[in-house]
């Protein structure tokens, strides 16, 4: 009886291994659907891609690979993650291409863990409401409690949602959409800040903290730079119900601002 149970367990393990399909495929732009067999299309769960991709390949992955759980595109040569590339795709993890340059609207609207392997790409305002995870081998970016920065700390790419953010000296540039949909209450920027790019603060909300017997000051942005940072076009875009709150600047620098 013991041998029979062992045999059945072994057979079940083999069936389970066969049911799960892990693939590594080299492809060229537009050809992914042609290099995969029907069995692979229906069964693949973990997919690693090398070579090149285009928009057609992304939508093929989204719409046809129904059992896909994770995808590794680190070594893929592609410039853009297109509109709604992984929209509502039930994935566990996505490893982005190391050389990706742009992420379009709602491209990453998924609950997957998304790993950034290279430089932080340019992006549309709404790429899916996610924060990237910096891969262990990423030498271009770093993560702190405040957000994602260039490895030298000079550029802020993505600020994390928090009522209070105090940025350290050395920060020089705030990138486009770094503060998209942020609830501002007490944000403090260092003297080293030189440039705030276009739409850096996009669709921002002033947040008012209310609580018990305590009195809280009005929300504010504190600038420590004596020379005002250069502002890109529409660097500050309030939500549809804007309010006016003070911008705090160094003593004697009001006229400069």
Coordinates of N, CA and C in Angstrom, one line a residue:
X1 N 0.8 -1.2 0.0 CA 0.0 0.0 0.0 C 0.9 1.3 0.0
X2 N 2.0 1.2 0.7 CA 2.9 2.4 0.8 C 3.5 2.7 -0.5
X3 N 3.9 1.7 -1.3 CA 4.4 1.9 -2.6 C 3.4 2.5 -3.5
X4 N 2.2 2.1 -3.4 CA 1.1 2.6 -4.3 C 0.9 4.1 -4.0
X5 N 0.9 4.5 -2.7 CA 0.7 5.9 -2.4 C 1.9 6.7 -2.9
X6 N 3.1 6.2 -2.8 CA 4.3 6.9 -3.3 C 4.2 7.1 -4.8
X7 N 3.8 6.1 -5.5 CA 3.6 6.1 -6.9 C 2.6 7.2 -7.3
X8 N 1.4 7.2 -6.7 CA 0.4 8.1 -7.0 C 0.9 9.6 -6.7
X9 N 1.6 9.8 -5.6 CA 2.1 11.1 -5.3 C 3.1 11.6 -6.3
X10 N 4.0 10.6 -6.8 CA 5.0 11.0 -7.8 C 4.3 11.4 -9.1
X11 N 3.3 10.6 -9.5 CA 2.5 10.9 -10.8 C 1.8 12.3 -10.7
X12 N 1.3 12.6 -9.5 CA 0.6 13.8 -9.3 C 1.6 15.0 -9.4
X13 N 2.8 14.8 -8.8 CA 3.8 15.9 -8.9 C 4.2 16.1 -10.3
X14 N 4.3 15.1 -11.1 CA 4.7 15.2 -12.6 C 3.6 15.9 -13.3
X15 N 2.3 15.6 -13.0 CA 1.2 16.3 -13.7 C 1.2 17.7 -13.4
X16 N 1.5 18.1 -12.1 CA 1.5 19.5 -11.7 C 2.6 20.2 -12.4
X17 N 3.8 19.6 -12.5 CA 4.9 20.3 -13.1 C 4.6 20.5 -14.6
X18 N 4.0 19.6 -15.2 CA 3.7 19.7 -16.7 C 2.6 20.8 -16.9
X19 N 1.7 20.9 -15.9 CA 0.6 21.9 -16.1 C 1.2 23.3 -16.0
X20 N 2.2 23.5 -15.2 CA 2.8 24.8 -15.1 C 3.9 25.0 -16.2
X21 N 3.8 26.1 -16.9 CA 4.8 26.3 -18.0 C 5.5 27.5 -17.9
X22 N 6.9 27.4 -17.8 CA 7.8 28.5 -17.7 C 8.5 28.6 -19.0
X23 N 8.5 29.8 -19.7 CA 9.1 29.9 -21.0 C 10.1 31.1 -21.1
X24 N 11.2 30.8 -21.8 CA 12.1 31.9 -22.2 C 12.1 32.0 -23.7
X25 N 11.7 33.1 -24.3 CA 11.5 33.2 -25.8 C 12.3 34.4 -26.3
X26 N 13.0 34.2 -27.4 CA 13.6 35.3 -28.1 C 12.7 35.6 -29.3
X27 N 12.3 36.9 -29.4 CA 11.4 37.3 -30.5 C 11.8 38.6 -31.1
X28 N 11.1 38.9 -32.2 CA 11.3 40.2 -32.9 C 10.0 41.0 -32.9
X29 N 10.0 42.3 -33.0 CA 8.8 43.1 -32.9 C 7.7 42.6 -33.8
X30 N 6.5 42.3 -33.2 CA 5.3 41.9 -33.9 C 5.2 40.4 -34.1
X31 N 6.2 39.7 -33.7 CA 6.2 38.2 -34.0 C 6.0 37.3 -32.9
X32 N 5.7 37.8 -31.7 CA 5.5 37.0 -30.5 C 4.4 35.9 -30.7
X33 N 3.3 36.3 -31.3 CA 2.2 35.4 -31.5 C 2.5 34.3 -32.5
X34 N 3.5 34.5 -33.3 CA 3.9 33.5 -34.3 C 5.0 32.5 -33.8
X35 N 5.7 32.9 -32.8 CA 6.8 32.0 -32.3 C 6.3 31.2 -31.1
X36 N 5.1 31.4 -30.6 CA 4.5 30.6 -29.5 C 3.6 29.6 -30.1
X37 N 3.6 28.4 -29.6 CA 2.6 27.4 -29.9 C 1.3 27.6 -29.2
X38 N 0.3 27.0 -29.7 CA -1.0 27.2 -29.1 C -1.0 26.7 -27.6
X39 N -0.3 25.6 -27.4 CA -0.2 25.1 -26.0 C 0.5 26.1 -25.1
X40 N 1.6 26.7 -25.6 CA 2.3 27.7 -24.8 C 1.4 28.9 -24.6
X41 N 0.6 29.3 -25.5 CA -0.3 30.5 -25.4 C -1.3 30.2 -24.3
X42 N -1.8 29.0 -24.2 CA -2.8 28.7 -23.3 C -2.3 28.3 -21.9
X43 N -1.0 28.0 -21.8 CA -0.5 27.4 -20.5 C 0.6 28.2 -19.8
X44 N 1.3 29.1 -20.5 CA 2.4 29.8 -19.9 C 2.0 30.6 -18.7
X45 N 2.8 30.5 -17.6 CA 2.5 31.3 -16.4 C 3.7 32.2 -16.1
X46 N 4.9 31.8 -16.4 CA 6.1 32.7 -16.2 C 6.8 32.8 -17.6
X47 N 6.9 34.0 -18.0 CA 7.4 34.3 -19.4 C 8.6 35.3 -19.3
X48 N 9.7 34.8 -19.8 CA 10.9 35.7 -20.0 C 11.1 35.9 -21.4
X49 N 11.2 37.2 -21.8 CA 11.4 37.6 -23.2 C 12.7 38.3 -23.5
X50 N 13.3 38.0 -24.6 CA 14.5 38.7 -25.1 C 14.2 39.1 -26.5
X51 N 15.1 40.0 -27.1 CA 14.9 40.4 -28.4 C 14.2 41.7 -28.5
X52 N 13.1 41.8 -29.3 CA 12.4 43.1 -29.4 C 10.9 42.9 -29.4
X53 N 10.2 44.0 -29.1 CA 8.7 44.0 -29.0 C 8.1 45.2 -29.6
X54 N 6.8 45.2 -30.0 CA 6.1 46.4 -30.3 C 4.8 46.4 -29.7
X55 N 3.9 47.4 -30.0 CA 2.6 47.5 -29.4 C 1.8 46.3 -29.6
X56 N 1.8 45.7 -30.8 CA 1.0 44.5 -31.1 C 1.4 43.3 -30.1
X57 N 2.6 43.2 -29.8 CA 3.1 42.1 -28.8 C 2.5 42.4 -27.4
X58 N 2.5 43.6 -27.0 CA 2.0 43.9 -25.7 C 0.5 43.5 -25.6
X59 N -0.2 43.9 -26.6 CA -1.7 43.6 -26.5 C -2.0 42.1 -26.7
X60 N -1.1 41.4 -27.4 CA -1.2 39.9 -27.5 C -1.0 39.3 -26.1
X61 N 0.0 39.8 -25.4 CA 0.2 39.3 -24.0 C -1.0 39.6 -23.2
X62 N -1.5 40.8 -23.2 CA -2.6 41.2 -22.4 C -3.8 40.3 -22.6
X63 N -4.2 40.1 -23.9 CA -5.4 39.5 -24.3 C -5.4 38.0 -24.5
X64 N -4.3 37.5 -24.8 CA -4.2 36.1 -25.2 C -3.5 35.1 -24.2
X65 N -2.6 35.6 -23.4 CA -1.9 34.8 -22.4 C -2.7 34.8 -21.1
X66 N -3.7 33.9 -21.1 CA -4.7 34.0 -20.0 C -4.2 33.5 -18.7
X67 N -3.2 32.6 -18.7 CA -2.7 32.1 -17.4 C -1.4 32.7 -17.0
X68 N -1.0 33.8 -17.6 CA 0.3 34.4 -17.3 C 0.2 35.0 -15.9
X69 N 1.3 34.7 -15.1 CA 1.3 35.3 -13.8 C 2.5 36.3 -13.6
X70 N 3.6 36.1 -14.4 CA 4.7 37.0 -14.3 C 5.4 37.1 -15.6
X71 N 6.0 38.2 -15.9 CA 6.7 38.5 -17.1 C 8.0 39.2 -16.9
X72 N 9.1 38.8 -17.4 CA 10.4 39.4 -17.3 C 10.8 39.9 -18.7
X73 N 10.8 41.3 -18.8 CA 11.2 41.9 -20.0 C 12.5 42.7 -19.9
X74 N 13.3 42.4 -18.9 CA 14.5 43.2 -18.7 C 15.3 43.3 -19.9
X75 N 15.5 42.3 -20.7 CA 16.4 42.3 -21.8 C 15.8 42.6 -23.2
X76 N 14.5 43.0 -23.1 CA 13.8 43.4 -24.3 C 14.2 44.8 -24.8
X77 N 14.4 44.9 -26.1 CA 14.7 46.2 -26.7 C 13.4 46.9 -27.1
X78 N 12.9 47.8 -26.3 CA 11.6 48.5 -26.6 C 11.7 49.9 -26.0
X79 N 11.1 50.9 -26.6 CA 11.2 52.3 -26.1 C 10.0 52.6 -25.2
X80 N 8.8 52.0 -25.5 CA 7.6 52.5 -24.9 C 6.7 51.3 -24.4
X81 N 6.1 51.5 -23.2 CA 5.1 50.6 -22.8 C 3.8 51.3 -23.2
X82 N 3.0 50.7 -24.2 CA 1.9 51.5 -24.8 C 0.7 51.6 -23.9
X83 N -0.3 52.4 -24.3 CA -1.5 52.7 -23.6 C -2.2 51.4 -23.2
X84 N -2.5 51.2 -22.0 CA -3.3 50.1 -21.4 C -2.6 48.7 -21.8
X85 N -1.3 48.7 -21.8 CA -0.6 47.5 -22.2 C -0.9 46.3 -21.2
X86 N -1.0 46.6 -19.9 CA -1.3 45.6 -19.0 C -2.6 45.9 -18.2
X87 N -3.5 46.6 -18.8 CA -4.7 47.1 -18.2 C -5.5 46.0 -17.6
X88 N -5.7 46.0 -16.3 CA -6.6 45.0 -15.6 C -6.1 43.6 -15.8
X89 N -4.8 43.4 -16.2 CA -4.2 42.1 -16.3 C -3.9 41.5 -14.9
X90 N -4.3 40.3 -14.7 CA -4.1 39.7 -13.3 C -2.7 39.1 -13.3
X91 N -1.7 39.9 -12.9 CA -0.4 39.4 -12.8 C 0.2 39.6 -11.4
X92 N 1.2 38.8 -11.1 CA 1.9 38.9 -9.8 C 3.1 39.8 -9.9
X93 N 3.8 39.7 -11.0 CA 5.0 40.6 -11.2 C 5.3 40.9 -12.6
X94 N 5.9 42.1 -12.8 CA 6.3 42.6 -14.1 C 7.7 43.2 -13.9
X95 N 8.7 42.7 -14.7 CA 10.0 43.2 -14.7 C 10.2 44.1 -15.9
X96 N 10.3 45.4 -15.8 CA 10.4 46.3 -16.9 C 11.7 46.2 -17.7
X97 N 11.7 46.5 -19.0 CA 12.9 46.6 -19.8 C 13.9 47.6 -19.2
X98 N 15.2 47.2 -19.2 CA 16.2 48.1 -18.7 C 16.4 49.4 -19.4
X99 N 16.0 49.4 -20.7 CA 16.2 50.6 -21.5 C 14.9 51.3 -21.8
X100 N 13.8 51.0 -21.1 CA 12.5 51.6 -21.4 C 12.6 53.2 -21.2
X101 N 12.0 53.9 -22.1 CA 12.1 55.4 -22.1 C 10.8 56.0 -21.7
X102 N 9.6 55.4 -22.0 CA 8.3 56.1 -21.8 C 7.3 55.0 -21.5
X103 N 6.4 55.4 -20.5 CA 5.3 54.6 -20.1 C 4.0 55.4 -20.3
X104 N 3.1 54.9 -21.2 CA 1.9 55.6 -21.6 C 0.8 55.5 -20.6
X105 N -0.4 56.1 -20.9 CA -1.5 56.2 -20.1 C -2.0 54.8 -19.7
X106 N -2.2 54.6 -18.4 CA -2.8 53.3 -17.8 C -2.1 52.1 -18.3
X107 N -0.8 52.2 -18.7 CA -0.1 51.1 -19.2 C 0.1 50.0 -18.1
X108 N 0.2 50.4 -16.8 CA 0.5 49.5 -15.8 C -0.7 49.5 -14.7
X109 N -1.9 49.5 -15.2 CA -3.0 49.5 -14.3 C -3.3 48.1 -13.9
X110 N -2.5 47.6 -13.0 CA -2.6 46.2 -12.6 C -2.1 46.1 -11.1
X111 N -2.4 45.0 -10.4 CA -2.0 44.9 -9.1 C -0.6 44.2 -8.9
X112 N 0.0 44.0 -10.1 CA 1.3 43.3 -10.1 C 2.4 44.1 -9.3
X113 N 3.4 43.4 -8.8 CA 4.6 44.1 -8.3 C 5.4 44.4 -9.5
X114 N 5.8 45.7 -9.7 CA 6.5 46.2 -10.9 C 7.9 46.6 -10.6
X115 N 8.8 45.9 -11.2 CA 10.3 46.1 -10.9 C 10.9 47.0 -11.9
X116 N 11.6 48.1 -11.5 CA 12.3 49.0 -12.3 C 13.8 48.6 -12.3
X117 N 14.3 48.2 -13.5 CA 15.6 47.7 -13.6 C 16.7 48.7 -14.1
X118 N 16.2 49.8 -14.7 CA 17.1 50.8 -15.3 C 16.7 52.2 -14.9
X119 N 17.1 53.2 -15.7 CA 16.7 54.6 -15.4 C 15.2 54.8 -15.3
X120 N 14.8 55.7 -14.5 CA 13.4 56.0 -14.4 C 12.9 56.6 -15.7
X121 N 11.8 56.0 -16.3 CA 11.4 56.5 -17.6 C 10.5 57.7 -17.5
X122 N 10.4 58.4 -18.6 CA 9.3 59.4 -18.7 C 8.0 58.7 -18.7
X123 N 6.9 59.4 -18.2 CA 5.7 58.7 -18.1 C 4.5 59.7 -18.3
X124 N 3.4 59.1 -18.6 CA 2.1 59.9 -18.7 C 1.7 60.2 -17.2
X125 N 0.7 61.1 -17.1 CA 0.3 61.4 -15.7 C -0.2 60.2 -15.0
X126 N -1.0 59.4 -15.6 CA -1.7 58.3 -15.0 C -1.2 57.0 -15.6
X127 N -0.3 56.3 -15.0 CA 0.2 55.1 -15.6 C -0.4 53.9 -14.9
X128 N -1.2 54.1 -13.9 CA -1.9 53.0 -13.2 C -1.9 53.1 -11.7
X129 N -1.5 54.2 -11.1 CA -1.5 54.4 -9.7 C -0.6 53.4 -8.9
X130 N 0.5 53.1 -9.5 CA 1.5 52.2 -8.8 C 2.8 52.9 -8.5
X131 N 3.5 52.3 -7.6 CA 4.9 52.7 -7.3 C 5.8 51.6 -7.7
X132 N 6.9 52.0 -8.4 CA 7.9 51.0 -8.8 C 8.6 50.4 -7.6
X133 N 9.1 49.2 -7.8 CA 10.0 48.5 -6.9 C 11.4 48.6 -7.5
X134 N 12.4 49.1 -6.9 CA 13.7 49.2 -7.5 C 14.4 47.8 -7.4
X135 N 14.7 47.3 -8.5 CA 15.4 45.9 -8.5 C 16.7 46.0 -7.8
X136 N 17.2 44.9 -7.3 CA 18.4 44.8 -6.5 C 19.6 45.2 -7.3
X137 N 19.5 45.0 -8.7 CA 20.7 45.3 -9.5 C 20.6 46.6 -10.2
X138 N 19.6 47.5 -9.8 CA 19.4 48.8 -10.4 C 20.5 49.7 -9.9
X139 N 21.3 50.2 -10.8 CA 22.4 51.2 -10.4 C 22.0 52.6 -10.7
X140 N 20.8 52.9 -11.3 CA 20.4 54.2 -11.7 C 19.5 54.9 -10.7
X141 N 18.8 54.1 -9.9 CA 17.8 54.7 -9.0 C 17.9 54.2 -7.6
X142 N 17.4 54.9 -6.7 CA 17.3 54.5 -5.3 C 16.0 54.9 -4.7
X143 N 15.6 54.2 -3.6 CA 14.4 54.4 -2.9 C 14.7 54.9 -1.5
X144 N 14.0 55.9 -1.1 CA 14.0 56.3 0.3 C 12.6 56.3 0.9
X145 N 12.4 56.8 2.1 CA 11.1 56.8 2.7 C 10.2 57.9 2.0
X146 N 10.9 58.8 1.3 CA 10.2 59.9 0.6 C 9.8 59.6 -0.8
X147 N 10.5 58.7 -1.5 CA 10.2 58.5 -2.9 C 11.3 57.8 -3.6
X148 N 11.3 57.9 -5.0 CA 12.3 57.3 -5.8 C 13.1 58.4 -6.4
X149 N 14.5 58.3 -6.3 CA 15.4 59.3 -6.7 C 16.4 58.7 -7.7
X150 N 17.2 59.6 -8.3 CA 18.4 59.1 -9.0 C 19.4 58.6 -8.0
X151 N 20.3 57.8 -8.4 CA 21.2 57.1 -7.5 C 22.0 58.1 -6.7
X152 N 22.3 59.3 -7.3 CA 23.1 60.4 -6.6 C 22.2 61.3 -5.7
X153 N 20.9 61.1 -5.8 CA 20.0 61.8 -4.9 C 19.6 63.2 -5.5
X154 N 20.1 63.5 -6.7 CA 19.9 64.9 -7.2 C 18.5 65.1 -7.9
X155 N 17.9 64.0 -8.3 CA 16.6 64.1 -9.0 C 15.6 63.3 -8.3
X156 N 14.4 63.9 -8.1 CA 13.3 63.2 -7.5 C 12.3 62.8 -8.7
X157 N 12.1 61.5 -8.9 CA 11.2 61.0 -9.9 C 9.8 60.8 -9.5
X158 N 9.7 60.3 -8.3 CA 8.3 59.9 -7.8 C 8.3 60.1 -6.3
X159 N 7.4 60.9 -5.8 CA 7.2 61.2 -4.4 C 6.2 60.2 -3.9
X160 N 6.4 59.6 -2.7 CA 5.4 58.7 -2.1 C 4.4 59.6 -1.5
X161 N 3.2 59.0 -1.4 CA 2.0 59.7 -0.8 C 2.2 59.8 0.7
X162 N 2.3 61.0 1.2 CA 2.5 61.3 2.7 C 2.1 62.7 3.0
X163 N 1.5 62.9 4.1 CA 1.2 64.3 4.5 C 2.4 65.2 4.7
X164 N 3.4 64.6 5.2 CA 4.6 65.4 5.5 C 5.8 64.7 4.8
X165 N 6.5 65.5 4.0 CA 7.7 65.1 3.3 C 8.8 66.1 3.5
X166 N 9.9 65.7 4.0 CA 11.1 66.7 4.2 C 12.2 66.1 3.4
X167 N 12.6 66.9 2.4 CA 13.6 66.4 1.4 C 15.0 67.0 1.8
X168 N 16.0 66.1 1.7 CA 17.3 66.4 2.1 C 18.1 67.3 1.1
X169 N 19.1 68.0 1.7 CA 20.0 68.7 0.8 C 20.7 67.8 -0.2
X170 N 20.9 68.4 -1.4 CA 21.4 67.6 -2.5 C 20.4 67.4 -3.6
X171 N 19.1 67.5 -3.3 CA 18.1 67.4 -4.3 C 18.1 68.7 -5.2
X172 N 18.2 68.5 -6.5 CA 18.3 69.6 -7.4 C 17.1 69.7 -8.3
X173 N 16.5 68.6 -8.7 CA 15.5 68.6 -9.8 C 14.3 67.8 -9.3
X174 N 13.1 68.3 -9.6 CA 11.9 67.5 -9.4 C 11.3 67.2 -10.8
X175 N 11.2 66.0 -11.1 CA 10.8 65.6 -12.4 C 9.3 65.7 -12.7
X176 N 8.9 65.7 -13.9 CA 7.5 65.7 -14.4 C 6.6 64.7 -13.7
X177 N 5.5 65.1 -13.2 CA 4.5 64.2 -12.5 C 5.0 63.5 -11.2
X178 N 6.1 64.1 -10.6 CA 6.6 63.5 -9.4 C 5.6 63.5 -8.3
X179 N 4.7 64.5 -8.3 CA 3.7 64.6 -7.2 C 2.3 64.5 -7.7
X180 N 2.0 63.7 -8.8 CA 0.7 63.6 -9.3 C -0.3 63.1 -8.3
X181 N -1.4 63.8 -8.2 CA -2.5 63.4 -7.2 C -2.1 63.4 -5.8
X182 N -1.1 64.2 -5.4 CA -0.6 64.2 -4.0 C -1.5 65.1 -3.1
X183 N -1.6 64.7 -1.9 CA -2.3 65.5 -0.9 C -1.2 66.3 -0.1
X184 N -1.1 67.5 -0.4 CA 0.0 68.3 0.3 C -0.5 68.8 1.6
X185 N 0.4 68.7 2.6 CA 0.2 69.3 3.9 C 1.4 70.1 4.4
X186 N 2.5 69.4 4.5 CA 3.8 70.0 5.0 C 4.9 69.4 4.2
X187 N 5.3 70.1 3.1 CA 6.4 69.7 2.2 C 7.5 70.7 2.3
X188 N 8.7 70.2 2.6 CA 9.9 71.1 2.8 C 11.0 70.7 1.8
X189 N 11.4 71.7 1.1 CA 12.4 71.4 0.0 C 13.7 72.2 0.3
X190 N 14.9 71.5 0.0 CA 16.2 72.1 0.4 C 16.6 73.2 -0.3
X191 N 17.7 73.9 0.2 CA 18.3 75.0 -0.5 C 18.9 74.6 -1.8
X192 N 19.2 73.4 -2.0 CA 19.9 72.9 -3.2 C 19.0 72.8 -4.4
X193 N 17.6 72.9 -4.2 CA 16.7 72.7 -5.3 C 16.8 73.8 -6.3
X194 N 17.0 73.4 -7.6 CA 17.2 74.3 -8.7 C 16.1 74.3 -9.8
X195 N 15.4 73.2 -10.0 CA 14.5 73.1 -11.1 C 13.3 72.2 -10.7
X196 N 12.1 72.7 -11.0 CA 10.9 72.0 -10.9 C 10.3 71.9 -12.3
X197 N 10.2 70.7 -12.8 CA 9.8 70.5 -14.2 C 8.3 70.7 -14.4
X198 N 7.9 70.7 -15.7 CA 6.5 70.9 -16.1 C 5.7 69.8 -15.5
X199 N 4.5 70.2 -14.9 CA 3.5 69.3 -14.3 C 4.1 68.5 -13.2
X200 N 5.1 69.0 -12.5 CA 5.7 68.2 -11.4 C 4.7 68.0 -10.3
X201 N 3.9 69.1 -10.0 CA 2.8 69.0 -9.0 C 1.5 69.0 -9.8
X202 N 1.0 67.8 -10.2 CA -0.1 67.7 -11.1 C -1.3 67.2 -10.4
X203 N -2.4 68.0 -10.5 CA -3.7 67.6 -9.8 C -3.5 67.4 -8.3
X204 N -2.8 68.4 -7.7 CA -2.5 68.3 -6.3 C -3.7 68.9 -5.4
X205 N -3.8 68.4 -4.2 CA -4.8 68.7 -3.3 C -4.1 69.3 -2.0
X206 N -4.7 70.4 -1.5 CA -4.2 70.9 -0.2 C -5.0 70.1 0.8
X207 N -4.3 69.5 1.8 CA -4.9 68.7 2.8 C -5.0 69.4 4.1
X208 N -6.1 69.3 4.7 CA -6.3 70.0 6.0 C -6.5 68.9 7.1
X209 N -5.6 68.8 8.1 CA -5.7 67.9 9.1 C -6.6 68.4 10.2
X210 N -7.6 67.6 10.6 CA -8.5 68.1 11.7 C -8.5 67.0 12.7
X211 N -8.3 67.3 14.0 CA -8.4 66.3 15.0 C -8.5 66.8 16.4
X212 N -9.5 66.3 17.1 CA -9.7 66.4 18.5 C -9.6 67.8 19.0
X213 N -8.7 67.9 20.1 CA -8.5 69.2 20.8 C -7.3 69.9 20.2
X214 N -6.6 69.4 19.2 CA -5.4 69.9 18.7 C -5.6 70.9 17.6
X215 N -4.9 71.9 17.5 CA -5.0 72.9 16.5 C -3.8 72.7 15.5
X216 N -4.0 72.5 14.2 CA -3.0 72.3 13.3 C -2.8 73.5 12.4
X217 N -1.6 73.9 12.0 CA -1.4 75.0 11.1 C -1.9 74.7 9.7
X218 N -2.1 75.8 8.9 CA -2.5 75.6 7.5 C -1.4 74.8 6.8
X219 N -1.9 74.1 5.7 CA -0.9 73.4 4.9 C 0.0 74.4 4.2
X220 N 1.2 74.0 3.9 CA 2.2 74.9 3.3 C 3.3 74.2 2.6
X221 N 3.9 74.8 1.7 CA 5.2 74.3 1.0 C 6.3 75.2 1.5
X222 N 7.3 74.7 2.0 CA 8.5 75.5 2.5 C 9.6 75.3 1.6
X223 N 10.1 76.4 1.0 CA 11.2 76.5 0.1 C 12.4 77.1 0.9
X224 N 13.5 76.4 0.9 CA 14.7 76.9 1.6 C 15.7 77.6 0.7
X225 N 15.5 77.4 -0.6 CA 16.4 78.0 -1.6 C 16.2 79.5 -1.7
X226 N 17.3 80.2 -1.5 CA 17.3 81.7 -1.6 C 17.1 82.2 -3.0
X227 N 17.6 81.4 -4.0 CA 17.3 81.7 -5.4 C 16.2 80.7 -5.8
X228 N 15.0 81.3 -6.3 CA 13.9 80.4 -6.6 C 14.2 79.4 -7.7
X229 N 13.7 78.2 -7.5 CA 13.9 77.2 -8.5 C 13.3 77.6 -9.9
X230 N 13.8 77.2 -11.0 CA 13.2 77.4 -12.3 C 12.0 76.5 -12.4
X231 N 10.9 77.1 -12.9 CA 9.7 76.4 -13.0 C 9.4 76.0 -14.4
X232 N 9.1 74.7 -14.7 CA 8.6 74.4 -16.0 C 7.2 74.8 -16.2
X233 N 6.7 74.6 -17.4 CA 5.3 75.0 -17.7 C 4.3 74.2 -16.9
X234 N 3.4 75.0 -16.2 CA 2.4 74.4 -15.4 C 3.0 73.5 -14.3
X235 N 4.0 74.0 -13.7 CA 4.7 73.1 -12.7 C 3.7 72.8 -11.5
X236 N 2.8 73.7 -11.2 CA 1.9 73.5 -10.2 C 0.5 73.5 -10.8
X237 N -0.2 72.4 -10.8 CA -1.6 72.3 -11.3 C -2.5 71.8 -10.2
X238 N -3.4 72.7 -9.6 CA -4.3 72.3 -8.5 C -5.4 71.5 -9.1
X239 N -6.1 70.8 -8.2 CA -7.3 70.0 -8.6 C -8.4 71.0 -8.9
X240 N -9.6 70.6 -9.2 CA -10.6 71.5 -9.6 C -11.2 72.4 -8.5
X241 N -10.8 72.1 -7.3 CA -11.3 73.0 -6.2 C -10.1 73.6 -5.4
X242 N -9.4 74.4 -6.1 CA -8.1 75.0 -5.5 C -8.4 75.9 -4.3
X243 N -7.5 75.9 -3.4 CA -7.5 76.8 -2.3 C -6.1 77.5 -2.2
X244 N -6.1 78.6 -1.5 CA -4.8 79.3 -1.4 C -4.2 79.1 -0.1
X245 N -3.0 78.7 0.0 CA -2.2 78.5 1.2 C -0.8 79.0 1.0
X246 N -0.1 79.4 2.1 CA 1.1 80.1 1.9 C 2.3 79.2 1.4
X247 N 3.1 79.9 0.7 CA 4.4 79.3 0.3 C 5.4 80.0 1.2
X248 N 6.2 79.2 2.0 CA 7.1 79.8 2.9 C 8.5 79.8 2.2
X249 N 9.1 81.0 2.2 CA 10.4 81.2 1.6 C 11.4 81.9 2.6
X250 N 12.7 81.8 2.3 CA 13.7 82.4 3.2 C 13.5 83.9 3.5
X251 N 13.8 84.4 4.6 CA 13.6 85.8 5.0 C 14.4 86.6 4.0
X252 N 13.7 87.7 3.5 CA 14.3 88.6 2.5 C 14.3 88.2 1.1
X253 N 13.6 87.0 0.8 CA 13.5 86.5 -0.6 C 12.1 86.6 -1.2
X254 N 11.2 87.2 -0.5 CA 9.8 87.2 -1.0 C 9.7 87.8 -2.4
X255 N 10.4 88.9 -2.6 CA 10.3 89.6 -3.9 C 10.9 88.7 -5.0
X256 N 11.9 87.9 -4.7 CA 12.5 87.0 -5.7 C 11.5 86.0 -6.2
X257 N 10.7 85.5 -5.2 CA 9.7 84.5 -5.5 C 8.5 85.1 -6.2

